[in-house]
Tab-separated table of C-alpha atoms in Angstrom:
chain	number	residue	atom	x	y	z
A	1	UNK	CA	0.000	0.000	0.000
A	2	UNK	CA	2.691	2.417	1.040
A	3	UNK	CA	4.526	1.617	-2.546
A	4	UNK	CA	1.528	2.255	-4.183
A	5	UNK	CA	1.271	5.467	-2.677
A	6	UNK	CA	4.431	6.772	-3.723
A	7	UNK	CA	3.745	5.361	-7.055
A	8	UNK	CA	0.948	8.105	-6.785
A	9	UNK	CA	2.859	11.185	-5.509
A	10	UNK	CA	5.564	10.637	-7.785
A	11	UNK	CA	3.018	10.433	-10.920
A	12	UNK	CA	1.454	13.281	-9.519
A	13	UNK	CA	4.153	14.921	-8.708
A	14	UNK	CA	5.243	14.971	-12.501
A	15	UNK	CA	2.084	15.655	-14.259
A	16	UNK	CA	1.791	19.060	-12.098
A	17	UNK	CA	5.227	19.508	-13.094
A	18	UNK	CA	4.449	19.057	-16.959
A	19	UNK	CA	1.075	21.111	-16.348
A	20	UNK	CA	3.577	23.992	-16.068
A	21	UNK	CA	4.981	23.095	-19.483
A	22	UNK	CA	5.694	25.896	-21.761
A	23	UNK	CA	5.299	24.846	-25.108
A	24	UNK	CA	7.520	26.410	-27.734
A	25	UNK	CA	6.272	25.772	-31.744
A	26	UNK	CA	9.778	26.002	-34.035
A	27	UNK	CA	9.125	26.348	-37.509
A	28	UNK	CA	12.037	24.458	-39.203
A	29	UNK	CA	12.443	24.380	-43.050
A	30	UNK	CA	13.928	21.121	-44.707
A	31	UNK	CA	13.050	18.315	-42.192
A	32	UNK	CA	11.322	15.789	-44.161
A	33	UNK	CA	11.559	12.196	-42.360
A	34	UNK	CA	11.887	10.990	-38.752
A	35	UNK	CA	15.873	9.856	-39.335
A	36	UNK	CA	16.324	13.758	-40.416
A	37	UNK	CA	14.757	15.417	-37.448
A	38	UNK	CA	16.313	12.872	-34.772
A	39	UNK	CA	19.977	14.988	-34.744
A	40	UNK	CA	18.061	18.202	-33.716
A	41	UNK	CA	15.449	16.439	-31.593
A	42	UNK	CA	18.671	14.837	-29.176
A	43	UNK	CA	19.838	18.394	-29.270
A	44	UNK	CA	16.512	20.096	-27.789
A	45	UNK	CA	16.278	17.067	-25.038
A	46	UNK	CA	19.680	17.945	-23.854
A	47	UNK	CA	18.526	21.225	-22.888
A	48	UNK	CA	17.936	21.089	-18.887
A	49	UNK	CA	14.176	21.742	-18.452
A	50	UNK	CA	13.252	20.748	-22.090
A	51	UNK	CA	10.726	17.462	-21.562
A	52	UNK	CA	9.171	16.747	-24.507
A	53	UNK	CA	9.904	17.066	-27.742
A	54	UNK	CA	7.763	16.164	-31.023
A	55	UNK	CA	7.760	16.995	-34.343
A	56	UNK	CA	5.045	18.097	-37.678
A	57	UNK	CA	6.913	17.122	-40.449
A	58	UNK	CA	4.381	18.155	-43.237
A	59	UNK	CA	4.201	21.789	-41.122
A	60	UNK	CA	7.924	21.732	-40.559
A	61	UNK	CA	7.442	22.613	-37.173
A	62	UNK	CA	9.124	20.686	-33.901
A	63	UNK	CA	7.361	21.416	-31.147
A	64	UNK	CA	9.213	21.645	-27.346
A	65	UNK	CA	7.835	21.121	-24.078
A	66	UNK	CA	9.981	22.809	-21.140
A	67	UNK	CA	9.731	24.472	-17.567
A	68	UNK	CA	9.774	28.284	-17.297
A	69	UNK	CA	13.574	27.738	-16.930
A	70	UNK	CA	14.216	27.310	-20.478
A	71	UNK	CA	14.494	30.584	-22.505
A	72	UNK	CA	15.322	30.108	-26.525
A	73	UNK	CA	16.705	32.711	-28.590
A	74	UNK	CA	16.221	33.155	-32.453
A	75	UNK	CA	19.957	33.434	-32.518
A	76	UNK	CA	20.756	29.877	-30.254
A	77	UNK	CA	17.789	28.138	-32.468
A	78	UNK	CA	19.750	29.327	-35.764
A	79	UNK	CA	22.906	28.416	-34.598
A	80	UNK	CA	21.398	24.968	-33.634
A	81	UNK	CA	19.479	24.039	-36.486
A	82	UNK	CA	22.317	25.378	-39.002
A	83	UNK	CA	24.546	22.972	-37.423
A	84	UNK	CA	22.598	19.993	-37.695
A	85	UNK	CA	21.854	21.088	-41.672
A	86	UNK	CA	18.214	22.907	-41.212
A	87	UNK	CA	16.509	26.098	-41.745
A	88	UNK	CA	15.472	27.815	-38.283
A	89	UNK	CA	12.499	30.273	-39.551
A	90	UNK	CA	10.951	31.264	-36.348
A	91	UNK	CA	9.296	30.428	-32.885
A	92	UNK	CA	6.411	30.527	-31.446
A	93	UNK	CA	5.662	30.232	-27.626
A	94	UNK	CA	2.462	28.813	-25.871
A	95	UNK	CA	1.305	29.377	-22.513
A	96	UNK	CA	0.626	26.008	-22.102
A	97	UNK	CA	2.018	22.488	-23.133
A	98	UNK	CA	-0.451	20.522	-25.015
A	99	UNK	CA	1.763	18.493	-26.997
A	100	UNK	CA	1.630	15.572	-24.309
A	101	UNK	CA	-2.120	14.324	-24.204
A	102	UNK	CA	-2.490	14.847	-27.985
A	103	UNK	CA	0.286	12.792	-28.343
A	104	UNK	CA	-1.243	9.957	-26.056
A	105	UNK	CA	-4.344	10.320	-27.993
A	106	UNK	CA	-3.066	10.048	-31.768
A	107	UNK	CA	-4.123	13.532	-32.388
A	108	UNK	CA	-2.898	15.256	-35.041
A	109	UNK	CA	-0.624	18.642	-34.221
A	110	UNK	CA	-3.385	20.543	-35.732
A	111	UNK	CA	-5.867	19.135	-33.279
A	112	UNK	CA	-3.617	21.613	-31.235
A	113	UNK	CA	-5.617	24.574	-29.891
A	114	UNK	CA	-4.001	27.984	-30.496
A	115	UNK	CA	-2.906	29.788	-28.007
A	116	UNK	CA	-0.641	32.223	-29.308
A	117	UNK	CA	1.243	34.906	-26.341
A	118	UNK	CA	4.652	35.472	-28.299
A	119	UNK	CA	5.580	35.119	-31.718
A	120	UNK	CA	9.249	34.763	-32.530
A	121	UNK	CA	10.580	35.162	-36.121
A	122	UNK	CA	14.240	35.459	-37.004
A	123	UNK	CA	13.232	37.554	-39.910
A	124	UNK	CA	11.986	40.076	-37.547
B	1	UNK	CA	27.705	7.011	-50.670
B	2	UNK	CA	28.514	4.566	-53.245
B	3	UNK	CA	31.835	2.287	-53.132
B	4	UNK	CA	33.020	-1.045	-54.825
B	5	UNK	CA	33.401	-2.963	-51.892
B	6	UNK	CA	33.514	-5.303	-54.732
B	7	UNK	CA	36.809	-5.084	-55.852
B	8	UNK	CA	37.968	-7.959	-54.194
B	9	UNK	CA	35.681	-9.860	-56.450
B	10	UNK	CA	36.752	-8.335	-59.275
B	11	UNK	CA	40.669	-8.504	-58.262
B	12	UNK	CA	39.716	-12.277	-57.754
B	13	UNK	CA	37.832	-12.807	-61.453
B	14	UNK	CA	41.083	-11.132	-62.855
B	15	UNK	CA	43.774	-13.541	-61.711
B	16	UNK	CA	41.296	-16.616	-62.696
B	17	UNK	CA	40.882	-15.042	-66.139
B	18	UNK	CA	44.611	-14.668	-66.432
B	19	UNK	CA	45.176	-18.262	-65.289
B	20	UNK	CA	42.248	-20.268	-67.229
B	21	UNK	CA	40.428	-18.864	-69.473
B	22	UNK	CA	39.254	-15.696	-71.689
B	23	UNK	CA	35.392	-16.157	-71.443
B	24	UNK	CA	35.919	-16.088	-67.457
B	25	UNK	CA	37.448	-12.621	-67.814
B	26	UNK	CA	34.121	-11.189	-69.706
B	27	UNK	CA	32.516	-11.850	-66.181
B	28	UNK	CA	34.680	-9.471	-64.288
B	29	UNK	CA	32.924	-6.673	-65.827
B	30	UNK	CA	29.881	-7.693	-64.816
B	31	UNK	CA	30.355	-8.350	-61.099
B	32	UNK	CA	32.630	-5.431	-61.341
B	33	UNK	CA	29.605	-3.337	-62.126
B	34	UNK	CA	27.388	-4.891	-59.470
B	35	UNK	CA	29.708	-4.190	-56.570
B	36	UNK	CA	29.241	-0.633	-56.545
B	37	UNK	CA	26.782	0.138	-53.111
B	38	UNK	CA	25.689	2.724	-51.376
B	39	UNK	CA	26.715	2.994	-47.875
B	40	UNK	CA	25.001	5.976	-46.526
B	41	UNK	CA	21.975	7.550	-48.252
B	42	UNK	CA	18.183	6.641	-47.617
B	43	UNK	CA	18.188	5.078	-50.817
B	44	UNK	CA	18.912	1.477	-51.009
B	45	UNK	CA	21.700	0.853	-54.288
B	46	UNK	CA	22.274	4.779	-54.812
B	47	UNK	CA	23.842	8.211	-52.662
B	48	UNK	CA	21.727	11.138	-51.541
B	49	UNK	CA	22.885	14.480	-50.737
B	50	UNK	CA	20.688	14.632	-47.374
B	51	UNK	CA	22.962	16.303	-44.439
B	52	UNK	CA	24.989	14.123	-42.014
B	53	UNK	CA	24.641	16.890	-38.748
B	54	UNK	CA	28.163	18.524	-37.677
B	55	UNK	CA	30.062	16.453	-35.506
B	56	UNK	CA	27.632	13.743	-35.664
B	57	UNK	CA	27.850	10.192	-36.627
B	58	UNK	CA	25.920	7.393	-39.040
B	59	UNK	CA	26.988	4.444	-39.187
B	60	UNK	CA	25.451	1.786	-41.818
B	61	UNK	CA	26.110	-1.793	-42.234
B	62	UNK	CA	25.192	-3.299	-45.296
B	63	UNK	CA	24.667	-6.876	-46.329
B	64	UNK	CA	24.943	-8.118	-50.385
B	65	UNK	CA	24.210	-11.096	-51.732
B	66	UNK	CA	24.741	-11.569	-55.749
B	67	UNK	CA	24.307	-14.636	-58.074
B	68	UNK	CA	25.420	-15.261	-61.514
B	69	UNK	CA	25.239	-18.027	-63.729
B	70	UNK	CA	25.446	-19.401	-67.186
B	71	UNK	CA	26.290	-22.236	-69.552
B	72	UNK	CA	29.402	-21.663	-72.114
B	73	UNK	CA	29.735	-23.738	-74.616
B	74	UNK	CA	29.015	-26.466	-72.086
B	75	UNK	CA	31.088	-25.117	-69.066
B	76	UNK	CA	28.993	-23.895	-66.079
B	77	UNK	CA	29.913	-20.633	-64.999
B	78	UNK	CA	29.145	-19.561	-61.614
B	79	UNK	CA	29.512	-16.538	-58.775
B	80	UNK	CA	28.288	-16.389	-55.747
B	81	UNK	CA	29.136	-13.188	-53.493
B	82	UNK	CA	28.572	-12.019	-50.002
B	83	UNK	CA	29.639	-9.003	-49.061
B	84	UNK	CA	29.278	-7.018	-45.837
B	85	UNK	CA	30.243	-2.801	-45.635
B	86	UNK	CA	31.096	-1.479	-42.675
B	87	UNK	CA	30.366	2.380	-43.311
B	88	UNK	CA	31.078	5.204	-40.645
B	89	UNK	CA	30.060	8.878	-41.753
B	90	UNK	CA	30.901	11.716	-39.810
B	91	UNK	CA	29.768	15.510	-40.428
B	92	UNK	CA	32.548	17.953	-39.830
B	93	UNK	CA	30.265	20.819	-40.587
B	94	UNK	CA	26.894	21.067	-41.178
B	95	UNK	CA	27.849	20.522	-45.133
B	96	UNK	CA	30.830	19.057	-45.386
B	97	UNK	CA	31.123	15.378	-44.140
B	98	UNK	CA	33.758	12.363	-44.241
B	99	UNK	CA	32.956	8.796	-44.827
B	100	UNK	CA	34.914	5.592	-44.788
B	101	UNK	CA	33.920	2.492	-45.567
B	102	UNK	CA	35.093	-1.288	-45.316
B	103	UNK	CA	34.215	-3.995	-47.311
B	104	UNK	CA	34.861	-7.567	-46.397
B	105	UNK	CA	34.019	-10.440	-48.805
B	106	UNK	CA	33.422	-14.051	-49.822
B	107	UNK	CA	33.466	-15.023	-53.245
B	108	UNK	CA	32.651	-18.278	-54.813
B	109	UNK	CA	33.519	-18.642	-58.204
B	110	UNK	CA	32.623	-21.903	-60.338
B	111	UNK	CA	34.314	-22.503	-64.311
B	112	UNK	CA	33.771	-25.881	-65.464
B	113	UNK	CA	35.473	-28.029	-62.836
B	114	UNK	CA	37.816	-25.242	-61.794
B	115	UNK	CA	36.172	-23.896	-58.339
B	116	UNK	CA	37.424	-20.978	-55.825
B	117	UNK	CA	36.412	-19.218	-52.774
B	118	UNK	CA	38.636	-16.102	-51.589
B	119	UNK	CA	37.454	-14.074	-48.699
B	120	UNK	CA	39.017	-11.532	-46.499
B	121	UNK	CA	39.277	-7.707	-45.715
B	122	UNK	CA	38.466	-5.554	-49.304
B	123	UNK	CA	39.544	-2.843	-50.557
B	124	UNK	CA	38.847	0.184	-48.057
B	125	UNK	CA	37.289	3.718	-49.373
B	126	UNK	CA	37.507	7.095	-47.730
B	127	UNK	CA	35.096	10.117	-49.427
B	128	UNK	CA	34.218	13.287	-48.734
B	129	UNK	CA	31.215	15.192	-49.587
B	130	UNK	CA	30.348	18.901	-49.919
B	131	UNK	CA	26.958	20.499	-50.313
B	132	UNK	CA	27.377	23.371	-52.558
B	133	UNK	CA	23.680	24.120	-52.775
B	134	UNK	CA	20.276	24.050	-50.639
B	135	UNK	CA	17.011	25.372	-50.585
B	136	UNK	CA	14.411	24.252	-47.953
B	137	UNK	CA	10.858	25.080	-47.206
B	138	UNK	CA	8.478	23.520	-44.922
B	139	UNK	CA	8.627	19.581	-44.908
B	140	UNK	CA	10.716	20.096	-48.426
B	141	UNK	CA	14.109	20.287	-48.996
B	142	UNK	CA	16.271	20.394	-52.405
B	143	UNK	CA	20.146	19.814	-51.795
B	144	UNK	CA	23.266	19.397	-54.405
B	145	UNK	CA	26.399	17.522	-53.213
B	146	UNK	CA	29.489	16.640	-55.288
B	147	UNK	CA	32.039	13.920	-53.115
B	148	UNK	CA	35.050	12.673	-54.076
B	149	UNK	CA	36.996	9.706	-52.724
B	150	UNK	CA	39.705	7.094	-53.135
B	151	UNK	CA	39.796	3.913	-52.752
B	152	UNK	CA	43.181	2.076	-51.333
B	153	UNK	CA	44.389	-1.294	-51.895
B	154	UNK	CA	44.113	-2.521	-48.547
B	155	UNK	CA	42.694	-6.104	-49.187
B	156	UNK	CA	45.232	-8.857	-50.450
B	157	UNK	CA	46.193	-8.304	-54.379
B	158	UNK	CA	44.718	-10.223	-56.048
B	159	UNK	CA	41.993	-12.153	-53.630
B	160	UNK	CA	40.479	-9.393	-51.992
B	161	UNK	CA	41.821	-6.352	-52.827
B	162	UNK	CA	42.307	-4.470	-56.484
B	163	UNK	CA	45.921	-3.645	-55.813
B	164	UNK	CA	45.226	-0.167	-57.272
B	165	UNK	CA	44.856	3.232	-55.826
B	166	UNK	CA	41.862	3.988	-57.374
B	167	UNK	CA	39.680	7.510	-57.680
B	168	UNK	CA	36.161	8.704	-57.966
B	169	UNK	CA	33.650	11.326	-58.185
B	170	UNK	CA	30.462	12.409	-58.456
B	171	UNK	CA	27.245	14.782	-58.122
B	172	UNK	CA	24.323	13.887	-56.067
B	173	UNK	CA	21.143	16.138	-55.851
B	174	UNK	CA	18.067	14.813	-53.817
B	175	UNK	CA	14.749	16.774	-53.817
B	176	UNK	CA	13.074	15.422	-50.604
B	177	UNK	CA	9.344	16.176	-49.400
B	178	UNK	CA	7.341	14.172	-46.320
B	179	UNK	CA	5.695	12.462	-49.006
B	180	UNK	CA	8.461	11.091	-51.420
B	181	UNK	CA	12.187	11.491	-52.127
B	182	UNK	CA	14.045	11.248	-55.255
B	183	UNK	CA	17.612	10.806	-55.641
B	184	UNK	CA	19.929	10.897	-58.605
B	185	UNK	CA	23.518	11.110	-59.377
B	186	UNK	CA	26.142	10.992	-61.801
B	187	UNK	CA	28.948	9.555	-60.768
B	188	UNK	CA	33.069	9.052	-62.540
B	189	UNK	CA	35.482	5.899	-61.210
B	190	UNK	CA	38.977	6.652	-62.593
B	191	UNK	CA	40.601	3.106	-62.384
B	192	UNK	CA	44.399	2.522	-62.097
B	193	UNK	CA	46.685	0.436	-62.954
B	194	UNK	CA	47.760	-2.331	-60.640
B	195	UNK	CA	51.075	-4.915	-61.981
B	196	UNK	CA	49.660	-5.284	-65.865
B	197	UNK	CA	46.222	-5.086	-65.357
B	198	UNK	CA	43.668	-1.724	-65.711
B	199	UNK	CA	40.126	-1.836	-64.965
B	200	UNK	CA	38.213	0.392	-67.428
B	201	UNK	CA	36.581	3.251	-65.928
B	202	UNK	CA	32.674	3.571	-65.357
B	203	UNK	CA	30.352	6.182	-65.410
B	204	UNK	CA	27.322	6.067	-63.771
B	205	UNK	CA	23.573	7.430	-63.888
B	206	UNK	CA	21.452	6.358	-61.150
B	207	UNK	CA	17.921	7.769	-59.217
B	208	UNK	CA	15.969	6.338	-56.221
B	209	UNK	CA	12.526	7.201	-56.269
B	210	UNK	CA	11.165	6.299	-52.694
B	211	UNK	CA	7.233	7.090	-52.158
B	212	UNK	CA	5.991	7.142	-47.845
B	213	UNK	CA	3.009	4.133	-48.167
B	214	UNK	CA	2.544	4.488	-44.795
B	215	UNK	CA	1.279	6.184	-42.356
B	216	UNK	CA	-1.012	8.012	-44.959
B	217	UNK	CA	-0.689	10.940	-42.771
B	218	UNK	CA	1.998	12.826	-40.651
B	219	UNK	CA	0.896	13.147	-37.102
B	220	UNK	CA	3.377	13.936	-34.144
B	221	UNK	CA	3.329	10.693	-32.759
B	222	UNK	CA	4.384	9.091	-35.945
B	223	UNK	CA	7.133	6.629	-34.586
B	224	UNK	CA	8.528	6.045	-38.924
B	225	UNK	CA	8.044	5.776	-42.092
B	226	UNK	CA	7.300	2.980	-44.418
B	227	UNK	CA	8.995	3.766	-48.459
B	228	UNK	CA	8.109	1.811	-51.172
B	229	UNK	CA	11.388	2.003	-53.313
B	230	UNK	CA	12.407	2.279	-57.052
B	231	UNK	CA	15.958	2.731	-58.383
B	232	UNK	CA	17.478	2.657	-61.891
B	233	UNK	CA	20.871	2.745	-62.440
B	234	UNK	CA	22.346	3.156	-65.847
B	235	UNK	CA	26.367	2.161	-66.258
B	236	UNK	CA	28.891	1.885	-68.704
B	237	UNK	CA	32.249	0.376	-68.742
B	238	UNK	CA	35.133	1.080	-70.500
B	239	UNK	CA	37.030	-1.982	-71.581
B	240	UNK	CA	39.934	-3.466	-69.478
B	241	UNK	CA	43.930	-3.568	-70.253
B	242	UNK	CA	45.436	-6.294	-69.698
B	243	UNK	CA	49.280	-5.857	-70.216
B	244	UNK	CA	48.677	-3.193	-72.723
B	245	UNK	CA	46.299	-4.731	-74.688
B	246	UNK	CA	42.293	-3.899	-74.810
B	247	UNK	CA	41.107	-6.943	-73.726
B	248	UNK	CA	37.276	-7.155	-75.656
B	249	UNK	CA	35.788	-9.190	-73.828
B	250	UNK	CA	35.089	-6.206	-71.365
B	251	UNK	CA	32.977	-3.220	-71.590
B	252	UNK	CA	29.599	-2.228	-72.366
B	253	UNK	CA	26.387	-0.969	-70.963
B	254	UNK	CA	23.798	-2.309	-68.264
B	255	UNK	CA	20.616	-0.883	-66.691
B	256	UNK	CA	19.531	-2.133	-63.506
B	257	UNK	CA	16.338	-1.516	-61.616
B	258	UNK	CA	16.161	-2.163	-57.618
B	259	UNK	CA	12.449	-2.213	-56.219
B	260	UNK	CA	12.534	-2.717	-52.179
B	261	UNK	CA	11.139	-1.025	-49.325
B	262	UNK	CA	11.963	0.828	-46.140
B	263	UNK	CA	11.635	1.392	-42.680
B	264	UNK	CA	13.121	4.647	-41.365
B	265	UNK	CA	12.493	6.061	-37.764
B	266	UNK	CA	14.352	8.792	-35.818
B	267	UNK	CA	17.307	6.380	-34.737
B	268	UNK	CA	17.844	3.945	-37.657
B	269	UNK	CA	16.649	2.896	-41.488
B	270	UNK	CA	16.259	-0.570	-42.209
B	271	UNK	CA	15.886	-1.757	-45.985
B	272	UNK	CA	15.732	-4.213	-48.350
B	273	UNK	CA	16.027	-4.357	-52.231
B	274	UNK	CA	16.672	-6.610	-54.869
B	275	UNK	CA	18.540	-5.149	-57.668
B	276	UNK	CA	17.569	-6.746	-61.005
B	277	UNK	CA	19.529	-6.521	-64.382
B	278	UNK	CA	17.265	-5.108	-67.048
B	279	UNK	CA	19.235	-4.254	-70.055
B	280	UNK	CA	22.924	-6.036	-70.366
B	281	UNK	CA	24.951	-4.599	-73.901
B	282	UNK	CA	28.181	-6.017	-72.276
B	283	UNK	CA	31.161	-6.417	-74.953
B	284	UNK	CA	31.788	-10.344	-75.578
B	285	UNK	CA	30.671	-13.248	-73.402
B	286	UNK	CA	30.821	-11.764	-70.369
B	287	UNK	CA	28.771	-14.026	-67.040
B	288	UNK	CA	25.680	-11.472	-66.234
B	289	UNK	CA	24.070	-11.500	-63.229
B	290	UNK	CA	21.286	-13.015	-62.051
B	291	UNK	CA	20.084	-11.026	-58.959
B	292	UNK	CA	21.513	-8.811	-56.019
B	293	UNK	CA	19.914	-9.036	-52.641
B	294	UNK	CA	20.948	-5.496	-50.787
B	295	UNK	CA	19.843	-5.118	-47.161
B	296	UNK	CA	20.809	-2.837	-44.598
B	297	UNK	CA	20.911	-0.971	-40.942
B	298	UNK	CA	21.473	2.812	-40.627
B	299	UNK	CA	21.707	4.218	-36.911
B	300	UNK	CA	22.857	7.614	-36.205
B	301	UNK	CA	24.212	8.546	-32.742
């Protein structure tokens, strides 16, 4: 019983963690299969607070899920997707994380509500 | 990127030739002309000019299987090769990468009641490739890439290895959407002398058309991809020089075509093709082959 309660907290403990969850939309130009993306996705989990990250191919857009702790930059998002042979285009960031559940569900990314607060483009 | 891991093969058809026979030398074109592999692209018997990430590595190991055999004049001729290539890629910059690759092979080699096997280390390759040109746009990407490489006479003269220092070259370009992918290249092997034998050169067309069957759509949780594949490969072959002489039994032109299918995900590609002999204009009475079996593992780290 008392492992089973732990089992709890700690689940609970995480999922009010990830409820937190920024979620940051990168629009990334000429990713076009899983084996392509997987460079840049190992280099957006090996940011400390990043915890999720997915990817929309067909809207060349990878989509990260990270604590408040984790601040991108158009600049470091460049620099990181010109070294692993991409396009960085711009970012946009999400109050909340929603990648997650749709995930869970086999929802499509454009199942995705919009909730725009900040809009990121390198261009800019 | 594409190699002759076969070399050793063909090394091993020249010595017979020059020991037996004449007709047994025709057939060193034609494996000659199958060994050629790819070793790092998403296509299955062709290159593509897709980046390799800076200071990031691939890794493919690739498994060959190729059978020829006829009837001269009453003789049974027969080859049987496995081959396996060891290929490590690794990306210096985001366009400019480095790849070597090692071949190891057994050959089997049957001429009337004359029979062989050699197998050992190949002949090793080192490439590089540059991408002089890209243009991407969501889910789509168009990139050019010439490479050139060497290959070295590390396997033993005249079982597994060519005994030559050998050179090539070539252009890829690969247009590549979430949908499909298509591949082509042209591609120049500048063959060198080794003791009194020269292997003519080849030039090479070939494009890999590879079409996502499933899943029909692209939703983030999509663990891979499913290709259907179709390559054609168009080569010709200068004749050989044996001691000076044109030896005319070599040369000519073949077409191949290479249906298979694939299985890529974020961590590694798996495939499988059988590449198939269409057209043969090969000078004299060279062996032509039957079938190639390709199958392979790409992981990247």
């Amino acid at each position: 019983m008392k492992y089973i309660t732990l089992v709890l907290i700690v689940l609970t403990g995480t999922q009010l963690a990830r409820a937190g969850d920024i979620q940051y939309d990168i629009r990334v130009d000429g990713i076009t299969c899983p084996f392509c993306v997987a460079t840049s996705v190992k280099a957006l989990k090996k940011i400390d607070g990043v915890h999720t990250v997915g990817s929309d191919l067909d809207a060349g857009t990878i989509i990260v899920c990270a604590d408040s702790s984790v601040t991108f930059t158009n600049e470091q998002l460049q620099q990181l997707f010109l070294d692993k042979g991409f396009t960085f285009r711009s970012f946009e960031q999400k109050a909340q994380c929603t990648i997650d559940s749709h995930s869970h569900e086999g929802a499509e990314l454009e199942n995705i509500p919009e909730d725009h607060t900040r809009h990121h483009d390198r261009t800019s | 990127m594409d190699f002759s891991p076969g070399t050793a093969s063909e090394v091993f058809t020249l010595r017979f030739n020059r020991k037996h026979s004449r007709p047994v030398s025709l057939s060193l074109l034609l494996v000659s002309l199958l060994i050629g592999q790819p070793v790092l692209a998403a296509p299955i018997a062709t290159n593509t000019a897709l980046p390799l990430s800076k200071h990031e590595f691939i890794f493919r190991e690739q498994f060959s299987f190729l059978h020829a055999r006829d009837d001269l004049s009453g003789s049974k001729r027969e080859i049987t090769r496995f081959e396996s290539r060891s290929v490590l890629g690794y990306g210096l910059t985001p366009k400019w990468a480095i790849f070597g690759v090692l071949p190891i092979a057994q050959v089997k080699r049957e001429f009337g009641i004359n029979r062989t096997k050699q197998s050992g280390l190949g002949d090793t390759s080192l490439f590089t490739r540059y991408e002089i040109y890209q243009a991407d746009k969501p889910g789509r990407t168009f990139r050019i890439a010439p490479y050139f490489g060497v290959r070295a006479p590390t396997g033993r003269d005249g079982k597994t290895g060519d005994g030559s220092t050998d050179f090539f070259s070539g252009l890829i370009s690969t247009l590549a959407t979430t949908q499909w992918v298509l591949d082509s290249q042209i591609r120049f092997d500048l063959n060198r002398k080794a003791d009194s034998f020269k292997r003519g050169n080849v030039t090479r067309l070939e494009s890999s058309f590879q079409y996502r069957l499933s899943p029909k759509q692209v939703t983030i949780n999509v663990k891979g991809f499913i290709f259907g594949v179709l390559e054609l490969g168009a080569f010709h072959y200068e004749r050989n020089q044996i001691m000076g002489l044109t030896d005319p039994n070599s040369g000519g032109f073949q077409l191949f075509l290479t249906p298979g299918v694939q299985y890529a995900t974020q961590r590694w590609i798996v495939d499988l093709g059988v590449k198939i002999p269409v057209v043969s204009r090969l000078n004299g009475n060279a062996l032509e082959p039957d079938y190639e079996i390709l199958t392979s593992l790409r992981i990247n780290f």
